[in-house]
Coordinates of N, CA and C and ligand atoms in Angstrom, one line a residue:
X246 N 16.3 2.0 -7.3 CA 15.6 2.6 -8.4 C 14.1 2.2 -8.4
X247 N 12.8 3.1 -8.9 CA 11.9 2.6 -8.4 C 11.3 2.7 -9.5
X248 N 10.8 1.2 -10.3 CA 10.8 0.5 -11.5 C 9.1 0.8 -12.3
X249 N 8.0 0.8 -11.0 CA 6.6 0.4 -11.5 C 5.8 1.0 -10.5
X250 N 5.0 1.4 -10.9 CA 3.7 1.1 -9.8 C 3.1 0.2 -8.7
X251 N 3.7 -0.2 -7.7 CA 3.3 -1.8 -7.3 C 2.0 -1.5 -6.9
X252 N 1.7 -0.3 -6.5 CA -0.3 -0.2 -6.1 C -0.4 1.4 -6.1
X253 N -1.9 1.0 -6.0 CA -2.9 2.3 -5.9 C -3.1 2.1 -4.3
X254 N -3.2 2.7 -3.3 CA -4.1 2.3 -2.1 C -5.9 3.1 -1.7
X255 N -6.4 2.1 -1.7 CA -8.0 3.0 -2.3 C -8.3 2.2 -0.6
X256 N -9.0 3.1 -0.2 CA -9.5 3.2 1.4 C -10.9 3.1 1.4
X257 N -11.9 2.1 2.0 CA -13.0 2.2 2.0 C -13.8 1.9 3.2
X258 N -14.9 2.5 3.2 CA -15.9 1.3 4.7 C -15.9 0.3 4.4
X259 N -16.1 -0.3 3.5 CA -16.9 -2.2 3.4 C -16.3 -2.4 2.6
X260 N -14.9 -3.5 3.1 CA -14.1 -4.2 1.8 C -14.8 -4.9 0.9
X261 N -15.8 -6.1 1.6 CA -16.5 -6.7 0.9 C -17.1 -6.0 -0.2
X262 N -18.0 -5.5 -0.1 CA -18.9 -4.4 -0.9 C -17.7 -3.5 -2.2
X263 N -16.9 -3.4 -1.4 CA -15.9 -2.7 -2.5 C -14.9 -3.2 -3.6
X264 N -14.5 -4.7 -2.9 CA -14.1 -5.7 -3.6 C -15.4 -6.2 -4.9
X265 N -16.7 -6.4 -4.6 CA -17.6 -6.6 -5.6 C -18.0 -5.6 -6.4
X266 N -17.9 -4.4 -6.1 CA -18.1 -3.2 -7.2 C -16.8 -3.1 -8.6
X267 N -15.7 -3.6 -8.0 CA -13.9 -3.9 -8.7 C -14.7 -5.0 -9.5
X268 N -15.3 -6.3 -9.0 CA -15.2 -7.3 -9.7 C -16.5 -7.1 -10.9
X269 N -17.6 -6.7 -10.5 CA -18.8 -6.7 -11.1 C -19.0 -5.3 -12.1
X270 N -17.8 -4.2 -12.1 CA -17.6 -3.6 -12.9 C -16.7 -3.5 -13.8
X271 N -15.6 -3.8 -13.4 CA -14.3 -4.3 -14.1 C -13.8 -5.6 -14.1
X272 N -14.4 -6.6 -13.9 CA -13.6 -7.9 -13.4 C -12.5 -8.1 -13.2
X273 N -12.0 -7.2 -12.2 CA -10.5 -7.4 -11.2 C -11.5 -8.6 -10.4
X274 N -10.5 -9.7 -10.1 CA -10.7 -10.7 -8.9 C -9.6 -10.5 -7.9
X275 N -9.7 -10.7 -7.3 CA -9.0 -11.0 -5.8 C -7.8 -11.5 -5.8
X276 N -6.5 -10.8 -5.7 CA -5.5 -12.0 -6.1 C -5.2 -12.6 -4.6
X277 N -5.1 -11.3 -3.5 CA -4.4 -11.9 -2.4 C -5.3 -11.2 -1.3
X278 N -5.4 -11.5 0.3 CA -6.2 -10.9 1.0 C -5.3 -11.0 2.4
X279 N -5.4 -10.2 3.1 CA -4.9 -10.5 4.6 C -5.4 -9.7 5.6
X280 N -5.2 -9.6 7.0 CA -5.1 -8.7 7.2 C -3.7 -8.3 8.3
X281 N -3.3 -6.9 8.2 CA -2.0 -7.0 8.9 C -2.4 -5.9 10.1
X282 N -2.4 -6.5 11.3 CA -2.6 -5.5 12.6 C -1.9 -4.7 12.9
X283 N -0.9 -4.7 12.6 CA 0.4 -3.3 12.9 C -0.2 -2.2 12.0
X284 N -0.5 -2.6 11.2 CA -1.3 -1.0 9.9 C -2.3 -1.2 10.7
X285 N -3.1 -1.7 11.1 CA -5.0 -1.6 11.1 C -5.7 -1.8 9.8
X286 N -5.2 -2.7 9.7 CA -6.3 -2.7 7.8 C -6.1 -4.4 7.8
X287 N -7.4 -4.3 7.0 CA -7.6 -5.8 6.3 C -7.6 -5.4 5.1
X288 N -7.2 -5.7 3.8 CA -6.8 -5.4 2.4 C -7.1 -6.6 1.3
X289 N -7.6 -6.4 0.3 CA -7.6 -7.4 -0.9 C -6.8 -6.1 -1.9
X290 N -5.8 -7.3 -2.1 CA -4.8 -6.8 -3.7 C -5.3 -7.2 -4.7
X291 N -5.7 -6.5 -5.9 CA -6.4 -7.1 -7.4 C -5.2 -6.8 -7.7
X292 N -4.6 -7.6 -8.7 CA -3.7 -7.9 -9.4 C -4.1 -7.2 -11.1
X293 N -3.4 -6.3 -11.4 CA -3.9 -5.3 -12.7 C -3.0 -6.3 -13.8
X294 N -1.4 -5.8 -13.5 CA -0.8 -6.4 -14.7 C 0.6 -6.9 -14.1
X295 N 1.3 -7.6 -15.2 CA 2.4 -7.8 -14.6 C 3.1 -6.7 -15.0
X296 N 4.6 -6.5 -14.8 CA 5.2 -5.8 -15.2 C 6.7 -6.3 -15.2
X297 N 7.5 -5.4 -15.9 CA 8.7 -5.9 -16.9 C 10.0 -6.0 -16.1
X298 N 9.7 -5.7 -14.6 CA 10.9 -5.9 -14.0 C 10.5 -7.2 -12.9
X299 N 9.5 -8.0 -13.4 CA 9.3 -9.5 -12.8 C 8.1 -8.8 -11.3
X300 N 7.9 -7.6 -11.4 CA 6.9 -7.6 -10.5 C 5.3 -7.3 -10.9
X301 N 4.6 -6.4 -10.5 CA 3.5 -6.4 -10.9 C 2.5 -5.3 -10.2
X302 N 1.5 -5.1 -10.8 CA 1.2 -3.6 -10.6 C -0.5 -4.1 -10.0
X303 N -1.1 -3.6 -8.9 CA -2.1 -4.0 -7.8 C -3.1 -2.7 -7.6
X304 N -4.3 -3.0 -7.8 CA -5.0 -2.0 -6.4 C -5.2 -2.3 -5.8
X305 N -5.2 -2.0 -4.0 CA -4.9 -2.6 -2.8 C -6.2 -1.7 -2.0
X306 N -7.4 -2.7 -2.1 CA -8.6 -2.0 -1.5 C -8.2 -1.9 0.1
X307 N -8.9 -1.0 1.0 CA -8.3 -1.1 2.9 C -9.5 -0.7 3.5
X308 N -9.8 -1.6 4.2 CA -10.3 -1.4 5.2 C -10.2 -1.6 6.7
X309 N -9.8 -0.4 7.5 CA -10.0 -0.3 8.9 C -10.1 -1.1 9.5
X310 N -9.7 -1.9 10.4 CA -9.4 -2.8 11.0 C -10.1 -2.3 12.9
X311 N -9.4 -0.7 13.2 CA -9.5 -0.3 14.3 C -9.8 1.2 14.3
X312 N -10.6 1.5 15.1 CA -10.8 2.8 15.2 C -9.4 4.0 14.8
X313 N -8.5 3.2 16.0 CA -7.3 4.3 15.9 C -6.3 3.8 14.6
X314 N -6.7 3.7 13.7 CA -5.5 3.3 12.6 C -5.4 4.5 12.0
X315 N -4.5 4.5 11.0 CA -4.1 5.3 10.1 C -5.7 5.5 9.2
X316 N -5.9 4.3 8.7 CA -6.9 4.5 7.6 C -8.5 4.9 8.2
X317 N -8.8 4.6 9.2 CA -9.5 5.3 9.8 C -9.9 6.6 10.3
X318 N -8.6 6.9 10.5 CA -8.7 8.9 10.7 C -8.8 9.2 9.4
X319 N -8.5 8.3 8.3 CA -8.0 8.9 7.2 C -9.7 9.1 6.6
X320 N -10.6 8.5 6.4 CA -11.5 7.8 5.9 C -12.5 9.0 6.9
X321 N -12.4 9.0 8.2 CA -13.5 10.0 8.8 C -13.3 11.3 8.6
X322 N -11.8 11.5 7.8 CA -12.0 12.7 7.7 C -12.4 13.6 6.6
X323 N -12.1 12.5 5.0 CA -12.2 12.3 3.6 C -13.0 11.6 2.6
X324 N -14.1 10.4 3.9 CA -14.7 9.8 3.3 C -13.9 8.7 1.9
X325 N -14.7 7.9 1.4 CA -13.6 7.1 0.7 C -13.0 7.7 -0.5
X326 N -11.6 6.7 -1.4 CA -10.9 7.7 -1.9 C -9.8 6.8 -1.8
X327 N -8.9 7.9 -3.4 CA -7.3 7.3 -3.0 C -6.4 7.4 -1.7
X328 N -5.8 7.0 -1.4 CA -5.4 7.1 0.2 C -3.6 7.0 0.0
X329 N -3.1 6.4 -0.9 CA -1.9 6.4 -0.8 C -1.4 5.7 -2.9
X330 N 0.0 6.1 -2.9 CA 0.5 5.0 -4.2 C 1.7 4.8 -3.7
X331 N 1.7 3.4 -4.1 CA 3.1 3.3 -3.7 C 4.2 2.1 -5.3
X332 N 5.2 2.6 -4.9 CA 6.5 2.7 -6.0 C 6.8 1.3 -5.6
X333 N 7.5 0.3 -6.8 CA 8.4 -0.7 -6.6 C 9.6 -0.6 -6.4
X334 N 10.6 -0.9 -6.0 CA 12.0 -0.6 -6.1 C 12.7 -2.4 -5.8
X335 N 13.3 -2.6 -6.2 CA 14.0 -3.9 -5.7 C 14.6 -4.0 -4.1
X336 N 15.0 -2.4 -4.0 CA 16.0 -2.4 -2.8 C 15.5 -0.6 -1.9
X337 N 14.0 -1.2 -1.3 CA 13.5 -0.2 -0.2 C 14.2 0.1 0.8
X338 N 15.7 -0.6 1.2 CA 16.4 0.3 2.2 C 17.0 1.3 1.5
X339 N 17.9 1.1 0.2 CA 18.6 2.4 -0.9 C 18.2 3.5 -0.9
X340 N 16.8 3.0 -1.2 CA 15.8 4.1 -1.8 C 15.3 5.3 -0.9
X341 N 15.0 4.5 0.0 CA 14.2 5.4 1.7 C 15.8 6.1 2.2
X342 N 16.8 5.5 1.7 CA 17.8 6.6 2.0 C 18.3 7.3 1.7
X343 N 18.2 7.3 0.4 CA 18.5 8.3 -0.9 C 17.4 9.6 -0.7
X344 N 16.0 8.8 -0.7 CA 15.2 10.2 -0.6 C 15.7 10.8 0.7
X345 N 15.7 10.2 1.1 CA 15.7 11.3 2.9 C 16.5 11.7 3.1
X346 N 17.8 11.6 2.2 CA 19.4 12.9 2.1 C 18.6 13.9 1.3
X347 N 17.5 14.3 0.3 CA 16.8 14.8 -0.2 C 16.3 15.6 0.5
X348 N 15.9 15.2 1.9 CA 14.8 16.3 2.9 C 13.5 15.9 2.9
X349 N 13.2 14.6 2.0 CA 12.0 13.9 2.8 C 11.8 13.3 3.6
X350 N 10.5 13.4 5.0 CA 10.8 12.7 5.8 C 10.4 11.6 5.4
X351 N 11.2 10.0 5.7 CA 10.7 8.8 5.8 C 10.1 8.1 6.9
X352 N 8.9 7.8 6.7 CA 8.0 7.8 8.4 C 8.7 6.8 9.1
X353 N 9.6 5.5 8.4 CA 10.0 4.2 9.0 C 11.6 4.5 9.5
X354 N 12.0 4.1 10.3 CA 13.5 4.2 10.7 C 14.1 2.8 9.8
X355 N 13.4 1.8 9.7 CA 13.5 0.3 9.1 C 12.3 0.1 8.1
X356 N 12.3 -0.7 7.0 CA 10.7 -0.8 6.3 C 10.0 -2.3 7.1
X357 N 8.5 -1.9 7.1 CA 8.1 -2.7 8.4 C 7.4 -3.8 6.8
X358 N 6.1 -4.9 7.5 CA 6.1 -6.1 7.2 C 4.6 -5.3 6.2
X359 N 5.0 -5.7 4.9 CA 3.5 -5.0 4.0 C 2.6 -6.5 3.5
X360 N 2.4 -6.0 2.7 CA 1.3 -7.2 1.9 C 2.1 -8.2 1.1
X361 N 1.8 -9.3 1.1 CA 2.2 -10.7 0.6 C 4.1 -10.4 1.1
X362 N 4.0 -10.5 2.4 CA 5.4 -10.8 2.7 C 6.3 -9.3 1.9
X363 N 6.0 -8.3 1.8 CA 6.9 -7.2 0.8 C 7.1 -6.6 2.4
X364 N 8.2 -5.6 2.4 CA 9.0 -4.7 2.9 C 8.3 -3.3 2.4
X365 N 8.1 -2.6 3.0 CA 7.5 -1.2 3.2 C 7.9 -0.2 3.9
X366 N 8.0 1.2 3.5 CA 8.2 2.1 4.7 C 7.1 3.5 3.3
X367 N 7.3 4.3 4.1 CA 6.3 5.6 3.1 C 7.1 7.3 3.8
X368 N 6.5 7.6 2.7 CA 7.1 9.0 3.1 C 5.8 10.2 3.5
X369 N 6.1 11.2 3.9 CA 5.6 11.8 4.7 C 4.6 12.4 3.6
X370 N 3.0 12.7 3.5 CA 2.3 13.1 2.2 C 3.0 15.1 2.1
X371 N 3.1 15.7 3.2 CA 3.4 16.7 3.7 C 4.1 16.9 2.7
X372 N 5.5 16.3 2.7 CA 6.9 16.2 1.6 C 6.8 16.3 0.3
X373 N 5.5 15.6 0.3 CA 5.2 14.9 -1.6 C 4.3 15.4 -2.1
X374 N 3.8 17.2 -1.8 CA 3.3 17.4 -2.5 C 1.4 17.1 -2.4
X375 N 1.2 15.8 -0.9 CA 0.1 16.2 -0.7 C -0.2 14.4 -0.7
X376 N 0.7 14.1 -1.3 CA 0.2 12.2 -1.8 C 1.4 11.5 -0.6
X377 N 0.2 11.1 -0.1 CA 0.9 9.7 0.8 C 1.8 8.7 -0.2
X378 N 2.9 8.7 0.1 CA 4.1 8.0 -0.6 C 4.5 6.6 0.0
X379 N 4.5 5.7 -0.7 CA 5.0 3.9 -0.6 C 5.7 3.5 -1.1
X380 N 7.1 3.2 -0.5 CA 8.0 2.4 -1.2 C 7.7 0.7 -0.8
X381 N 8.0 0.0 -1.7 CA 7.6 -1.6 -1.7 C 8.8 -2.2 -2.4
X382 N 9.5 -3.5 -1.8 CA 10.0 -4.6 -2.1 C 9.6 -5.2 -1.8
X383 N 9.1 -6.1 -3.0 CA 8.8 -7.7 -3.0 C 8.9 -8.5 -2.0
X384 N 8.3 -9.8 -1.2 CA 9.1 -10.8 -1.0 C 9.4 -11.4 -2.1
X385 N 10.9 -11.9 -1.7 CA 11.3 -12.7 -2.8 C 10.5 -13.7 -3.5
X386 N 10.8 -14.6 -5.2 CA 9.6 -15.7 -5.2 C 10.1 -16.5 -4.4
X387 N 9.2 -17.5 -3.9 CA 10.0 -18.7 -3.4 C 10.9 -20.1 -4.7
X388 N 11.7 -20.3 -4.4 CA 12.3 -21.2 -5.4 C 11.1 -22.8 -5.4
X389 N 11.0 -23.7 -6.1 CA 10.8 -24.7 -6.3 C 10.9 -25.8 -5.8
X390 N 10.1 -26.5 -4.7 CA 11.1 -27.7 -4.1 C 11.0 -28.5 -4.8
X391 N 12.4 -29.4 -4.7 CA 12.6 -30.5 -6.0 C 12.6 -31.7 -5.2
Ligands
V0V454 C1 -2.8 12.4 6.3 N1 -2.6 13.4 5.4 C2 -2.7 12.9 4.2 C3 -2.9 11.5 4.3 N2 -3.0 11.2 5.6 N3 -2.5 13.5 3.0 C4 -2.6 12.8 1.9 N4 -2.8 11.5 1.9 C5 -3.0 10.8 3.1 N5 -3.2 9.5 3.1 C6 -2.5 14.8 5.8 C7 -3.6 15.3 6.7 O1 -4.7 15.7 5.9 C8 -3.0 16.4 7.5 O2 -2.9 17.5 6.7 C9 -1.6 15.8 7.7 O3 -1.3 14.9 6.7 C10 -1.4 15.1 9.0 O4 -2.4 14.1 9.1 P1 -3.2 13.6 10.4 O5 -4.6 13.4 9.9 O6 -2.9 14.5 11.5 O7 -2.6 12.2 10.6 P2 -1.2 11.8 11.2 O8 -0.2 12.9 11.2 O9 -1.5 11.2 12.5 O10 -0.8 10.6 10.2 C11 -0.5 10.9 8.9 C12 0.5 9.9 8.4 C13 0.0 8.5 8.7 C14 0.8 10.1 7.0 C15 1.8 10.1 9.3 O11 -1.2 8.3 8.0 C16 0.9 7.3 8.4 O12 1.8 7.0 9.2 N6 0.7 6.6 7.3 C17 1.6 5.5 6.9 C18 0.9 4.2 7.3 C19 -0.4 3.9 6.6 O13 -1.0 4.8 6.0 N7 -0.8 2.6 6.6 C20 -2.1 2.2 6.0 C21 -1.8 1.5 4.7 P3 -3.5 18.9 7.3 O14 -4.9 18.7 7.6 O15 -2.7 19.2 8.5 O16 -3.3 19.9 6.2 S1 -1.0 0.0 5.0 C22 -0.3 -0.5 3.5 O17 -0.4 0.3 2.5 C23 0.2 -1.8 3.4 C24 0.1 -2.8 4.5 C25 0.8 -2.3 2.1 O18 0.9 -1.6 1.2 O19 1.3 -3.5 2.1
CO455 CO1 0.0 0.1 0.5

């Protein structure tokens, strides 16, 4: 079931530069940053709010990493902009199977490695009406060492 918003995905040239326009307009700070080579993007998550099923709801700034990435064709061809949203669900294998008995395609055969350790796969924008589609599970929290 897919509970929350877990992000916006906003695509830009200059993370830096786009990260300080978030912070010096709105004071979103930085919760998390990485970058993941399999996508091509380096990303800062601002952390918006929490939300009621223990997760929490993000804009996830991207910047291009490599010429040939996803977010790069995306960006040469649209200039910057929303680029993707993606849904929470507890259980992103369920879910990406449930839609796609539906006749969406799901781009992942398995959901691959997203931001802060979460599980990811997305659906095809074609399918959806035109919006690049994200399913997200969490990594788990870590427990407490005692
Ligand atoms: C492409 N199209 C889009 C779109 N990208 N429409 C809406 N939103 C987007 N973001 C349209 C495009 O205008 C074309 O329509 C058509 O789809 C085919 O696009 P294309 O330019 O030929 O590109 P493709 O087919 O090579 O790739 C499109 C897909 C690709 C969606 C298959 O972008 C993809 O695999 N995306 C999933 C991975 C991804 O986006 N990773 C970056 C975020 P017309 O012109 O034919 O009408 S990584 C992330 O979010 C992480 C790590 C995280 O959340 O943790
Ligand atoms: Co995303």
């Amino acid at each position: 079931m897919l509970t929350r918003i877990d992000h916006i995905g906003i695509a830009c040239f200059d993370l830096d530069k786009t990260v300080e326009f978030y912070r010096a307009t709105y004071g979103f700070e930085v919760f998390h940053s990485e970058v993941n080579e399999e996508q091509g993007v380096r990303e800062a998550m601002l952390k918006i709010n929490d939300t009621s099923d223990g997760g929490a709801s993000y804009l996830q700034l991207l910047e291009p990493t490599r010429e040939d990435s996803t977010v790069a064709k995306w960006l040469a061809k649209n200039g910057e902009g929303v680029h993707h949203i993606a849904f929470g669900t507890a259980d992103v294998d369920g879910d990406a199977a449930e839609i796609k008995d539906k006749g969406v395609r799901v781009l992942y055969e398995e959901p691959r490695r997203g931001s802060m350790g979460s599980r990811i796969t997305f659906l095809h924008p074609k399918d959806c009406h035109g919006v690049l589609t994200e399913l997200v599970t969490s990594a788990p929290v870590e427990s407490p060492e005692h």
